[in-house]
Amino acid sequence: MILDGTLEASVQAAAVALQQGRLLGLPTETVYGLAADSDNDAAVAQIFAAKGRPANHPLIVHVADAAAITRYAKEVPVFAQQLIDAFWPGPLTLILPRLPHAAKASTGGQDSVGLRCPSHPVAHAVLQACQQLDPPVWGVSAPSANKFGRVSPTTAEHVATEFGEELLVLDGGACEVGIESTIVDCTRGVPVLLRPGAITRDDIAHACGQRPLSKEELSANTPRASGTLLAHYAPNAKVRLMDARQLQSALDILGSEGKNIAVYHRSPLKCTAKGIALRAMPQQALATARELFGTLRDFDETGAQLIWIETPPDTADWEGVRDRLQRAAAAG
Ligand code: TXA
Ligand code: MG
């Protein structure tokens, strides 16, 4: 059932549903989440079951404000606090050392916890309402509201399509950011970028004075994380990334024969085949992120078997989009 997330009664009903151990489709500024009370292990288990997600892939705990950190994290390094001050509420998740009894199932028993304070007004209203309940709900665990490995949802309808009518979904409109939050691991003494997003490597360096390492630069084992698996975010069609020249050559080879192919391009292209859907990628990374997952879903709906995408520039602002595209391509 989809409720209007801008109504106070819907927000209250959603908070009570979470308190009672039920699942909720929750809008955030990044993507829609499949939410449950972080400290209710049975409710959290339902998230893993509904998504088909392995239980050792930890979930992000969403909080109403920075004060709620102390309920989940043992300590906050100085650079992490600088990132919180700069970017919360917003699309940034921090991995921090976990308090022993907090959010056990949600973190897959790891000794760290991922925390995020979303800026979406509906998410914020739900998290605040949760804190006011008796007993309060301090943290809301929410992975992206899609089946494991699939494209993340950016509208309430996407969530309803994925999980059916029984799921309570708050409609908060189309997500502004469109790709999942940037994740920074703050448990290793230096910031480590686990997942790029709208808050870029440059933004992080600017806010805390340290350029984040990539996970490849770390020698120690990083925890399992489905949002960081090589093959993820996959539409049904096979995705291939190409530069502008390769893309044009592939179209030239097809001539007028091509069909069931969707092309998401940046450079001008010549294409004679009628069965090829062309779509221009926005010039800006943020605008592309906003429409990316919806575009992949649209391509699937047109029955495309192949999706050819022009590789975006190799610059910090495009890192989040490039990452999602590379992983969609790896799934094929
Ligand atoms: O934008 C977002 O982050 C969205 C919205 C709903 O907030 N959520 C989201 O959740 O993308 P999910 O479950 O699809 O991705 C969460 C990722 C995990 O795959 C993992 O990479 C990381 O967060 N994560 C969470 N807790 C962690 C931990 N303790 N250690 C390492 N990584 C963790
Ligand atoms: Mg996900």
Coordinates of C-alpha atoms and ligand atoms in Angstrom, one line a residue:
M1 CA 0.0 0.0 0.0
I2 CA 1.4 3.4 -1.0
L3 CA 0.7 6.3 1.4
D4 CA 1.4 10.0 0.8
G5 CA 4.6 10.6 2.8
T6 CA 3.9 14.3 3.1
L7 CA 0.9 13.7 5.4
E8 CA 1.5 13.7 9.2
A9 CA -0.9 10.8 9.7
S10 CA 1.1 8.6 7.2
V11 CA 4.4 9.4 8.9
Q12 CA 2.9 8.5 12.2
A13 CA 1.5 5.3 10.9
A14 CA 4.8 4.4 9.3
A15 CA 6.7 5.0 12.6
V16 CA 4.2 2.8 14.5
A17 CA 4.6 0.1 11.9
L18 CA 8.4 0.2 12.4
Q19 CA 7.9 0.1 16.2
Q20 CA 5.7 -3.0 15.8
G21 CA 8.4 -4.8 13.8
R22 CA 6.9 -4.3 10.3
L23 CA 8.8 -3.4 7.2
L24 CA 8.4 -0.1 5.4
G25 CA 9.3 1.4 2.0
L26 CA 11.0 4.6 3.0
P27 CA 12.0 7.5 0.7
T28 CA 15.4 9.0 1.1
E29 CA 17.3 11.6 -1.0
T30 CA 19.5 8.8 -2.5
V31 CA 17.2 5.8 -3.2
Y32 CA 14.2 4.2 -1.5
G33 CA 15.0 1.9 1.5
L34 CA 13.4 -1.2 2.8
A35 CA 13.2 -0.2 6.5
A36 CA 12.9 -1.9 9.9
D37 CA 13.7 -1.1 13.5
S38 CA 17.5 -1.6 13.8
D39 CA 17.3 -3.1 17.3
N40 CA 14.5 -5.6 16.5
D41 CA 16.5 -8.6 15.2
A42 CA 13.3 -10.4 14.0
A43 CA 12.2 -7.4 12.0
V44 CA 15.7 -7.0 10.5
A45 CA 15.7 -10.7 9.5
Q46 CA 12.6 -10.0 7.4
I47 CA 14.6 -7.4 5.4
F48 CA 17.2 -10.0 4.6
A49 CA 14.5 -12.5 3.7
A50 CA 12.5 -10.1 1.5
K51 CA 15.5 -9.0 -0.4
G52 CA 17.1 -12.4 -0.7
R53 CA 20.3 -10.8 0.8
P54 CA 23.0 -12.9 2.5
A55 CA 22.8 -12.3 6.3
N56 CA 26.5 -11.4 6.5
H57 CA 26.0 -8.3 4.4
P58 CA 25.5 -5.5 6.9
L59 CA 22.7 -2.9 6.7
I60 CA 23.0 0.9 7.2
V61 CA 21.4 2.2 10.4
H62 CA 19.5 5.5 9.7
V63 CA 19.3 8.0 12.5
A64 CA 17.3 11.3 13.0
D65 CA 20.3 13.3 14.1
A66 CA 24.0 13.1 15.1
A67 CA 23.1 12.8 18.8
A68 CA 21.7 9.3 18.1
I69 CA 25.2 8.1 17.1
T70 CA 26.0 7.4 20.7
R71 CA 23.4 4.7 20.8
Y72 CA 25.3 2.7 18.1
A73 CA 28.9 3.8 17.9
K74 CA 31.6 3.4 20.5
E75 CA 33.7 6.3 19.3
V76 CA 33.8 8.9 16.5
P77 CA 37.3 9.8 15.2
V78 CA 38.0 13.5 14.6
F79 CA 37.9 13.2 10.9
A80 CA 34.6 11.4 11.0
Q81 CA 33.1 14.2 13.2
Q82 CA 34.3 16.7 10.5
L83 CA 32.5 14.7 7.9
I84 CA 29.3 14.6 10.0
D85 CA 29.6 18.4 10.5
A86 CA 30.0 19.0 6.8
F87 CA 27.5 16.5 5.3
W88 CA 24.8 15.4 7.7
P89 CA 22.0 15.3 7.1
G90 CA 22.8 14.0 3.7
P91 CA 24.0 11.2 1.4
L92 CA 27.0 10.1 3.5
T93 CA 27.3 6.8 5.5
L94 CA 30.0 6.4 8.0
I95 CA 31.3 3.1 9.2
L96 CA 32.2 3.4 12.9
P97 CA 33.2 1.0 15.7
R98 CA 29.9 -0.6 17.1
L99 CA 28.7 -0.7 20.7
P100 CA 28.5 -4.4 21.6
H101 CA 24.7 -4.8 22.0
A102 CA 23.5 -2.4 19.4
A103 CA 22.0 -3.4 16.0
K104 CA 23.3 -6.9 16.1
A105 CA 21.4 -8.5 13.3
S106 CA 21.6 -5.4 11.2
T107 CA 25.3 -5.4 11.2
G108 CA 25.7 -9.1 10.6
G109 CA 27.5 -9.4 13.9
Q110 CA 30.4 -7.2 12.7
D111 CA 32.2 -5.0 15.2
S112 CA 31.4 -1.9 13.1
V113 CA 28.1 -0.2 12.2
G114 CA 27.2 1.9 9.2
L115 CA 25.3 5.1 10.2
R116 CA 23.6 7.7 8.1
C117 CA 21.3 10.7 8.8
P118 CA 19.2 11.2 5.6
S119 CA 18.2 14.7 4.5
H120 CA 14.9 13.7 2.8
P121 CA 12.1 15.5 4.7
V122 CA 9.9 12.4 4.8
A123 CA 12.8 10.2 6.0
H124 CA 13.6 12.8 8.6
A125 CA 10.0 13.1 9.7
V126 CA 9.7 9.3 10.1
L127 CA 13.0 9.1 12.1
Q128 CA 11.9 11.9 14.4
A129 CA 8.5 10.4 14.9
C130 CA 10.2 7.0 15.8
Q131 CA 12.2 8.7 18.5
Q132 CA 9.0 10.1 20.1
L133 CA 7.3 6.7 20.4
D134 CA 7.2 4.8 23.6
P135 CA 9.3 2.7 23.5
P136 CA 11.3 4.8 21.0
V137 CA 12.9 3.5 17.9
W138 CA 16.4 5.0 17.7
G139 CA 17.7 3.6 14.5
V140 CA 16.1 2.4 11.3
S141 CA 18.0 -0.1 9.1
A142 CA 17.3 0.2 5.4
P143 CA 19.1 -1.3 2.5
S144 CA 17.9 -0.2 -1.0
A145 CA 14.4 -1.5 -1.5
N146 CA 15.3 -3.9 -4.4
K147 CA 15.8 -7.6 -4.6
F148 CA 19.5 -8.6 -4.1
G149 CA 21.7 -7.5 -7.0
R150 CA 19.0 -5.6 -8.9
V151 CA 18.6 -1.9 -9.7
S152 CA 17.8 0.3 -6.7
P153 CA 14.4 2.0 -6.6
T154 CA 14.1 5.8 -7.0
T155 CA 10.2 6.1 -6.9
A156 CA 7.5 4.6 -4.6
E157 CA 6.2 2.7 -7.7
H158 CA 9.5 1.0 -8.2
V159 CA 9.3 -0.3 -4.6
A160 CA 5.7 -1.5 -5.0
T161 CA 6.6 -3.3 -8.2
E162 CA 9.5 -5.0 -6.5
F163 CA 7.7 -6.1 -3.2
G164 CA 4.0 -6.1 -4.0
E165 CA 0.9 -4.4 -2.6
E166 CA 1.3 -5.7 1.0
L167 CA 4.3 -3.6 1.8
L168 CA 3.6 -0.2 3.3
V169 CA 5.4 2.4 1.2
L170 CA 5.6 6.1 1.9
D171 CA 5.6 8.1 -1.2
G172 CA 8.2 10.9 -1.0
G173 CA 8.5 11.6 -4.7
A174 CA 11.4 10.8 -7.0
C175 CA 14.8 10.7 -5.3
E176 CA 16.9 13.8 -5.8
V177 CA 20.3 12.1 -5.7
G178 CA 19.4 8.8 -7.4
I179 CA 22.4 6.7 -6.5
E180 CA 23.2 5.3 -3.0
S181 CA 25.1 7.2 -0.3
T182 CA 28.8 7.6 -0.3
I183 CA 30.3 5.2 2.3
V184 CA 33.4 6.1 4.2
D185 CA 35.0 3.6 6.6
C186 CA 36.2 5.4 9.7
T187 CA 37.4 2.4 11.6
R188 CA 40.9 2.3 10.2
G189 CA 42.5 5.5 11.4
V190 CA 42.2 7.1 8.0
P191 CA 39.1 7.6 5.8
V192 CA 38.6 4.8 3.3
L193 CA 36.1 5.2 0.5
L194 CA 34.0 2.0 0.3
R195 CA 31.4 3.2 -2.1
P196 CA 31.5 6.4 -4.2
G197 CA 28.4 8.6 -4.4
A198 CA 27.2 12.2 -4.8
I199 CA 29.6 13.3 -2.1
T200 CA 32.8 12.9 -3.9
R201 CA 36.4 12.0 -2.9
D202 CA 37.3 15.7 -3.4
D203 CA 34.4 16.8 -1.1
I204 CA 35.6 14.4 1.6
A205 CA 39.2 15.6 1.3
H206 CA 38.1 19.2 1.5
A207 CA 36.0 18.6 4.6
C208 CA 38.5 16.6 6.7
G209 CA 41.8 17.5 5.2
Q210 CA 42.6 13.9 4.2
R211 CA 42.1 12.3 0.8
P212 CA 40.2 9.0 1.4
L213 CA 42.0 5.8 0.4
S214 CA 40.3 3.4 -1.9
K215 CA 39.5 0.0 -0.6
E216 CA 42.0 -1.5 -3.0
E217 CA 44.7 0.5 -1.2
L218 CA 44.0 -1.3 2.0
S219 CA 45.8 -4.5 2.7
A220 CA 43.6 -5.8 5.5
N221 CA 40.3 -7.6 4.7
T222 CA 37.3 -5.3 4.3
P223 CA 34.0 -6.6 5.6
R224 CA 31.5 -8.1 3.1
A225 CA 29.3 -5.5 1.5
S226 CA 26.8 -6.2 -1.2
G227 CA 26.8 -2.6 -2.4
T228 CA 30.4 -3.1 -3.1
L229 CA 30.3 -6.4 -4.9
L230 CA 31.7 -6.3 -8.4
A231 CA 28.5 -7.5 -10.1
H232 CA 25.5 -5.5 -8.7
Y233 CA 22.8 -3.0 -9.8
A234 CA 22.0 -5.2 -12.8
P235 CA 19.1 -4.6 -15.1
N236 CA 17.8 -7.7 -17.0
A237 CA 19.5 -6.6 -20.2
K238 CA 23.3 -7.1 -20.6
V239 CA 25.2 -3.9 -20.1
R240 CA 28.3 -2.9 -22.0
L241 CA 30.4 0.1 -21.5
M242 CA 32.2 1.6 -24.5
D243 CA 34.0 4.8 -25.4
A244 CA 32.5 7.0 -28.1
R245 CA 34.5 5.5 -30.9
Q246 CA 33.7 1.9 -30.0
L247 CA 30.1 2.8 -29.7
Q248 CA 30.0 4.4 -33.1
S249 CA 31.8 1.4 -34.7
A250 CA 29.4 -1.1 -33.1
L251 CA 26.5 0.9 -34.5
D252 CA 28.2 1.1 -37.9
I253 CA 28.6 -2.7 -38.0
L254 CA 24.9 -3.2 -37.2
G255 CA 23.9 -0.9 -40.0
S256 CA 20.1 -1.0 -40.3
E257 CA 19.9 -4.5 -38.7
G258 CA 20.1 -3.6 -35.0
K259 CA 17.2 -4.3 -32.7
N260 CA 16.5 -4.7 -29.0
I261 CA 19.4 -2.5 -28.2
A262 CA 19.3 0.6 -26.0
V263 CA 22.1 3.2 -26.2
Y264 CA 22.9 5.7 -23.4
H265 CA 25.4 8.1 -25.0
R266 CA 27.2 11.3 -24.3
S267 CA 28.7 12.1 -27.8
P268 CA 26.6 12.7 -30.9
L269 CA 26.1 9.4 -32.8
K270 CA 25.0 8.3 -36.2
C271 CA 22.5 5.4 -36.1
T272 CA 20.4 4.1 -39.0
A273 CA 18.7 1.1 -37.3
K274 CA 15.1 1.7 -36.3
G275 CA 15.1 -0.9 -33.5
I276 CA 17.7 0.9 -31.4
A277 CA 16.6 3.3 -28.6
L278 CA 19.0 6.2 -28.2
R279 CA 19.0 8.3 -25.1
A280 CA 21.4 11.1 -24.3
M281 CA 23.1 11.2 -21.0
P282 CA 23.0 14.5 -19.2
Q283 CA 26.2 16.5 -19.3
Q284 CA 26.4 16.8 -15.5
A285 CA 27.2 13.9 -13.2
L286 CA 24.6 14.8 -10.6
A287 CA 21.8 14.9 -13.2
T288 CA 22.9 11.6 -14.6
A289 CA 22.9 10.0 -11.1
R290 CA 19.4 11.2 -10.6
E291 CA 18.0 9.5 -13.7
L292 CA 20.4 6.5 -13.9
F293 CA 18.5 3.7 -12.2
G294 CA 15.2 4.8 -13.7
T295 CA 16.8 4.9 -17.1
L296 CA 18.0 1.3 -16.7
R297 CA 14.5 0.2 -15.6
D298 CA 13.0 2.0 -18.7
F299 CA 15.5 0.2 -21.0
D300 CA 14.4 -3.1 -19.5
E301 CA 10.8 -2.2 -20.0
T302 CA 11.3 -1.5 -23.7
G303 CA 12.5 -5.1 -24.0
A304 CA 16.1 -4.2 -24.7
Q305 CA 18.4 -7.3 -24.6
L306 CA 21.6 -5.2 -24.7
I307 CA 22.3 -1.8 -23.2
W308 CA 25.3 0.0 -24.6
I309 CA 26.6 2.9 -22.5
E310 CA 29.2 5.5 -23.2
T311 CA 31.8 5.5 -20.4
P312 CA 31.6 8.8 -18.4
P313 CA 34.7 10.9 -17.8
D314 CA 37.3 9.7 -15.4
T315 CA 36.9 12.6 -13.0
A316 CA 36.0 12.7 -9.3
D317 CA 32.5 14.0 -9.9
W318 CA 31.6 11.0 -12.1
E319 CA 33.1 8.4 -9.8
G320 CA 29.7 7.3 -8.3
V321 CA 28.0 7.0 -11.6
R322 CA 31.0 5.2 -13.2
D323 CA 31.0 2.7 -10.3
R324 CA 27.3 1.8 -10.7
L325 CA 27.8 1.4 -14.4
Q326 CA 30.9 -0.8 -14.1
R327 CA 29.1 -3.0 -11.7
A328 CA 26.0 -3.2 -13.9
A329 CA 28.3 -4.2 -16.7
A330 CA 30.1 -6.8 -14.6
A331 CA 26.8 -8.6 -13.9
G332 CA 26.3 -9.5 -17.6
Ligands
TXA1 O1 21.8 5.6 0.1 C1 21.9 4.6 0.8 O2 22.9 4.3 1.4 C2 20.7 3.7 0.8 C3 19.5 4.4 1.4 C4 18.3 3.5 1.6 O3 19.9 5.0 2.6 N1 20.9 2.4 1.4 C5 21.7 1.5 0.9 O4 21.8 0.3 1.6 O5 22.3 1.6 -0.2 P1 22.4 -1.0 1.0 O6 22.2 -2.1 2.0 O7 21.9 -1.3 -0.4 O8 24.0 -0.8 1.0 C6 24.5 -0.7 2.3 C7 26.0 -0.9 2.2 C8 26.4 -2.4 2.3 O9 26.3 -3.1 1.1 C9 27.8 -2.2 2.8 O10 28.5 -1.9 1.7 C10 27.7 -1.0 3.7 O11 26.5 -0.4 3.4 N2 27.8 -1.2 5.1 C11 26.8 -1.2 6.0 N3 27.3 -1.5 7.2 C12 28.6 -1.8 7.1 C13 29.6 -2.1 8.0 N4 29.4 -2.3 9.3 N5 30.9 -2.3 7.4 C14 31.1 -2.2 6.1 N6 30.1 -1.8 5.2 C15 28.9 -1.6 5.7
MG2 MG 21.6 -1.9 -2.5

